XYZ file of C-alpha atoms in Angstrom:
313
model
C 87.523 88.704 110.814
C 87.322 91.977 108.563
C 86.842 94.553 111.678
C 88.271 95.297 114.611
C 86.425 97.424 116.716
C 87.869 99.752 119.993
C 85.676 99.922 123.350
C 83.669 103.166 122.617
C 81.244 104.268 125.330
C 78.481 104.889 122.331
C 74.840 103.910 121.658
C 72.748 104.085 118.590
C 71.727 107.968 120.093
C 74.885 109.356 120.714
C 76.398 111.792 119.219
C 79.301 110.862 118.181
C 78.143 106.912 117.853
C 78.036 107.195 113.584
C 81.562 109.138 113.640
C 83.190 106.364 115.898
C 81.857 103.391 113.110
C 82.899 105.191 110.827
C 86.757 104.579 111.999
C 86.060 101.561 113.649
C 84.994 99.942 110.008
C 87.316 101.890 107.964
C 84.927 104.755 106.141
C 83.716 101.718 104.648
C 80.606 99.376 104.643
C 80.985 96.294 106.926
C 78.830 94.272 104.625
C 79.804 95.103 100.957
C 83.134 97.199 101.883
C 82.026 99.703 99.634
C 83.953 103.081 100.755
C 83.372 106.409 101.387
C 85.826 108.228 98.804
C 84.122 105.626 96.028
C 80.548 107.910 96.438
C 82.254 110.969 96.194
C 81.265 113.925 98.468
C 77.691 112.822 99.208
C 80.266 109.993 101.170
C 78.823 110.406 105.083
C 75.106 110.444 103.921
C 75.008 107.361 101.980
C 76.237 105.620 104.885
C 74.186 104.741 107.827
C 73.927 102.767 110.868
C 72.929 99.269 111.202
C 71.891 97.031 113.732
C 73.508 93.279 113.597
C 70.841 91.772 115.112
C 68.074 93.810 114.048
C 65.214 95.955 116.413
C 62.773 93.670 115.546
C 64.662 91.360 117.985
C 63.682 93.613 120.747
C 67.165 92.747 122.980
C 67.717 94.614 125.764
C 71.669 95.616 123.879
C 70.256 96.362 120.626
C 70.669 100.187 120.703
C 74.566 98.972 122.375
C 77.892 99.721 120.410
C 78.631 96.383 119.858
C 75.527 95.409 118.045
C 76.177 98.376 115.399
C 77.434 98.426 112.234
C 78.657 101.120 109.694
C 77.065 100.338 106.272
C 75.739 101.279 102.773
C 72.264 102.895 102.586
C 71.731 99.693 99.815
C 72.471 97.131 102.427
C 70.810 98.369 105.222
C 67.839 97.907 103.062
C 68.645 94.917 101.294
C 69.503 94.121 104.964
C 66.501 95.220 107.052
C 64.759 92.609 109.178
C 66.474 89.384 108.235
C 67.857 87.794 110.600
C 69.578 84.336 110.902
C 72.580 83.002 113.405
C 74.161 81.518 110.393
C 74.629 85.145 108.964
C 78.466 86.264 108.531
C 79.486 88.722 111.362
C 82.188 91.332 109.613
C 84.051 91.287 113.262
C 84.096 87.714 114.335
C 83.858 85.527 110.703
C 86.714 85.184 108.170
C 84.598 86.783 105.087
C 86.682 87.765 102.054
C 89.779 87.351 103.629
C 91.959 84.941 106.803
C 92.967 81.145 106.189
C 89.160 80.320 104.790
C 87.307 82.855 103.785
C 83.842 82.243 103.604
C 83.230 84.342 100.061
C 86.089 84.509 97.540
C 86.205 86.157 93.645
C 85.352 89.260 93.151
C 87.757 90.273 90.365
C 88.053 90.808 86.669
C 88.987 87.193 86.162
C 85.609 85.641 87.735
C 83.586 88.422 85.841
C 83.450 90.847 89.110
C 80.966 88.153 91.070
C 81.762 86.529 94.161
C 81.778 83.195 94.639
C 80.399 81.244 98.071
C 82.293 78.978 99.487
C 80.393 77.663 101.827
C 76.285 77.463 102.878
C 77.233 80.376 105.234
C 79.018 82.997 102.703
C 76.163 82.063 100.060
C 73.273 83.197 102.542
C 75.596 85.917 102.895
C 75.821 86.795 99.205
C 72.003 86.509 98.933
C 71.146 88.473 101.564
C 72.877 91.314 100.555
C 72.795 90.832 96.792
C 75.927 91.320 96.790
C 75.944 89.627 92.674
C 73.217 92.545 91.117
C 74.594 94.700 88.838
C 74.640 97.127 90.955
C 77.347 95.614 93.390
C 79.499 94.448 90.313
C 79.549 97.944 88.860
C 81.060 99.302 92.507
C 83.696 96.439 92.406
C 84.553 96.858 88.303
C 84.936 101.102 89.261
C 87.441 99.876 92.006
C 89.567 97.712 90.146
C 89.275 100.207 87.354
C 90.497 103.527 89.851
C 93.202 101.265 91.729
C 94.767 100.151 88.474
C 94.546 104.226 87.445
C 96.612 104.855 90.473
C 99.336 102.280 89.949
C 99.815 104.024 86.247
C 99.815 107.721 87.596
C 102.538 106.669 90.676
C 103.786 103.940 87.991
C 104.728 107.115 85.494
C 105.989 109.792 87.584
C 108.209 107.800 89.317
C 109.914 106.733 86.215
C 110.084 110.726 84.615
C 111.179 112.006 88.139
C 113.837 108.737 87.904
C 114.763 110.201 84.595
C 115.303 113.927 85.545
C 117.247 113.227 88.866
C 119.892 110.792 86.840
C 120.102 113.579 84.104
C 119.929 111.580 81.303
C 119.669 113.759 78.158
C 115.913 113.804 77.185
C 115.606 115.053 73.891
C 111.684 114.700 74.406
C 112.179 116.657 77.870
C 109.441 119.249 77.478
C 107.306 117.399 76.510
C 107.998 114.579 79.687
C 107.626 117.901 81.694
C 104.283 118.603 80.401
C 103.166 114.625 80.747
C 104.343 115.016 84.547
C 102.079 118.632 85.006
C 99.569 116.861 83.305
C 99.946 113.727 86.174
C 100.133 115.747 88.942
C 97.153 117.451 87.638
C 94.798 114.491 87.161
C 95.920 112.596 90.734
C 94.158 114.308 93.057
C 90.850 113.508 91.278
C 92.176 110.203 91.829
C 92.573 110.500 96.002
C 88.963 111.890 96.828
C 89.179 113.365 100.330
C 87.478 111.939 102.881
C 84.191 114.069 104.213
C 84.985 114.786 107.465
C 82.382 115.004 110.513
C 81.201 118.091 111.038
C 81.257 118.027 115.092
C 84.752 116.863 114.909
C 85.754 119.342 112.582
C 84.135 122.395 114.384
C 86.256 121.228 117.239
C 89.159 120.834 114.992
C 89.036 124.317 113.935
C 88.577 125.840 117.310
C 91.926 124.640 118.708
C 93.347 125.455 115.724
C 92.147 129.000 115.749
C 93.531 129.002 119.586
C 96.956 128.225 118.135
C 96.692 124.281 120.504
C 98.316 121.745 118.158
C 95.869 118.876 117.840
C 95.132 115.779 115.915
C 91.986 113.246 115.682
C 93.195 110.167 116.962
C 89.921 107.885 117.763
C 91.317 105.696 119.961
C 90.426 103.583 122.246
C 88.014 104.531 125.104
C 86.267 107.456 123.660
C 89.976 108.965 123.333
C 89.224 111.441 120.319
C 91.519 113.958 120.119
C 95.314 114.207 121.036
C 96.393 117.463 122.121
C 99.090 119.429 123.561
C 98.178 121.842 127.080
C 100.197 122.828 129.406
C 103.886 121.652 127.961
C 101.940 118.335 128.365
C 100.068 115.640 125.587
C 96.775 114.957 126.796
C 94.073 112.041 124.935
C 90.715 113.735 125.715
C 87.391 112.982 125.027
C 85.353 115.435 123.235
C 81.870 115.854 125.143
C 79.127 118.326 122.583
C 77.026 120.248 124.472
C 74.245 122.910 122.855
C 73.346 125.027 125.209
C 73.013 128.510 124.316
C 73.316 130.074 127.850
C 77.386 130.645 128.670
C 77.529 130.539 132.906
C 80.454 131.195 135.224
C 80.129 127.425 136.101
C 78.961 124.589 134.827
C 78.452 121.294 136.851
C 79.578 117.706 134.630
C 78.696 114.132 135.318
C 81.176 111.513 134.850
C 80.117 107.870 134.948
C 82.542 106.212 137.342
C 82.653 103.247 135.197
C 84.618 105.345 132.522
C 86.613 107.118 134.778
C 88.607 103.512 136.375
C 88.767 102.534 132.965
C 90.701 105.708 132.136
C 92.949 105.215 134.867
C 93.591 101.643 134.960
C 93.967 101.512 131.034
C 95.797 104.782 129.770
C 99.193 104.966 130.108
C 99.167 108.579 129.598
C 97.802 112.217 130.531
C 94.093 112.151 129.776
C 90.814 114.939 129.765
C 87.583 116.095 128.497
C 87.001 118.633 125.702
C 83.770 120.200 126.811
C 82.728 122.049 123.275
C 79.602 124.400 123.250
C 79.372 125.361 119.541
C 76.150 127.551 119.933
C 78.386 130.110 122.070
C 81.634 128.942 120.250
C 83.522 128.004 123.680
C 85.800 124.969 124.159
C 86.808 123.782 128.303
C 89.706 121.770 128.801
C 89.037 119.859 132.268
C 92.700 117.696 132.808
C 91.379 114.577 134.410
C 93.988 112.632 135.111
C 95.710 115.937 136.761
C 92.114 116.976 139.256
C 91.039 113.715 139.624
C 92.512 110.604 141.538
C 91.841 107.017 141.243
C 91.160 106.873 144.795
C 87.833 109.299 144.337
C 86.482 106.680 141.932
C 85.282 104.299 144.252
C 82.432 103.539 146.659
C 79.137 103.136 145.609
C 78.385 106.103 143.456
C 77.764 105.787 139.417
C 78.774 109.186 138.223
C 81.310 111.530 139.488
C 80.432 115.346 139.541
C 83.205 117.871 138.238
C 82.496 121.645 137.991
C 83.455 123.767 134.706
C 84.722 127.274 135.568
C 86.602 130.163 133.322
C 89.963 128.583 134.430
C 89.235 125.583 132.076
C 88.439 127.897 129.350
C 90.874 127.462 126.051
C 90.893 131.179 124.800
């Protein structure tokens, strides 16, 4: 399989459903494995979300994180409707890579095309065109850019090798200037990712508040790892855009989340309640006002209140 995805609590709707693919495929589309850095900074908008087994299907999971993929605007659409069992699924089939891949090639030596090897990988080529010119333009540019990088890293490491054993260089300045020059060009060369704009928000508000943080996306709608209290916490970040800041606020956690938390996290764990529109952030500690015990019986959600003393200020 190419993909690995975590259990997210996501649907096609949520909010953070696109951001979560996004990891879960590797800022990359599940179909061609073009990636985000290789569009440049219009990265997170030529990117969209598919569904496996398409609408037109009208299952009762469609909308369900497990039937959604993160992909190219081109396949979606070369994508759209079609729909056959024998089509290659990115998280259960061996596709370009495993024992026996299904689709090999690819490279300057087979002229950038792929090459089916079996009935399965050539429906798979077809229905994603994955041969136009188009697709073999994206793969020579790759090829091109990772070869770029192996000379940049390839040629500082041998001036910096130079200059630290001291060997007399009687063309020194002008290895100097060739290093500049290197150091110059290589960022161009590692595009930064575009980051989600939600998550970054949220990102900068701890920061602001002086709460070390980092965006972790693990499993179980864990999305940020924090420190609170002398204490690490995995917490979930919940968006909420109301406009109207109250002395309380009442929450609804599904139950079915909550056991999960407990039984599966080996850790502290919470929920990052962020109102942007009023620019305030509430830590509620979960796994420190909550007990495993209050989870069961026959109830579906689980009501917490929100008050000033949860407030990160």
């Amino acid at each position: 399989m190419e993909y690995i995805r975590k259990q997210r609590w996501a649907t096609y709707s949520s909010a953070k459903c696109k951001e979560y693919l996004r990891n879960d495929f590797a800022h990359e589309c599940a179909y061609c494995k073009l990636q985000e850095k290789e569009v440049g900074i219009v990265g997170l908008n030529f990117f969209e979300i598919d569904h496996f087994k398409p609408q037109v299907l009208k299952l009762s999971d469609s909308h369900k994180y497990h039937n959604l993929y993160y992909c190219c605007k081109k396949c979606n659409k070369e994508k759209s409707d079609i729909w056959d069992t024998s089509l290659l699924d990115p998280c259960t089939d061996d596709i370009f890579s495993g024992n026996t891949p299904a689709i090999a090639g690819g490279k300057e030596k087979d002229n950038y095309k792929y090459i089916a090897q079996n009935d399965r990988g050539t429906f798979y080529i077809n229905t994603f065109k994955l041969n136009s010119r188009t697709q073999i333009y994206f793969r020579r540019a790759r090829e091109a850019h990772e070869n770029n990088l192996r000379v940049i890293n390839s040629l500082i490491d041998e001036i910096l090798l130079k200059v630290q054993d001291n060997i007399e260089l009687r063309d020194f300045a002008k290895s100097v200037f060739q290093l500049v020059e290197l150091i110059r060009k290589k960022p161009q060369e590692l595009d930064m990712l575009p980051k989600n704009e939600m998550f970054e928000k949220a990102e900068e508000y701890l920061n602001d508040k002086g709460i070390e943080n980092i965006l972790v996306y693990e499993e179980y709608n864990m999305d940020i790892k924090m420190k609170a209290n002398g204490n690490t916490y995995y917490c979930e970040l919940v968006l909420d855009n109301s406009i109207e800041e109250k002395a309380e606020y009442r929450k609804n956690i599904d139950i079915e989340k909550l056991t999960t938390w407990f039984e599966k996290l080996n850790c502290n764990f919470g929920i990052l309640f962020y109102y942007p529109k009023i620019q305030r952030m509430y830590f509620y500690p979960v796994s420190d006002e909550i007990k495993l015990s209050e989870t069961s019986g026959t109830n579906k959600l689980k009501q917490i209140k929100i008050s000033a003393k949860h407030l990160i200020s």
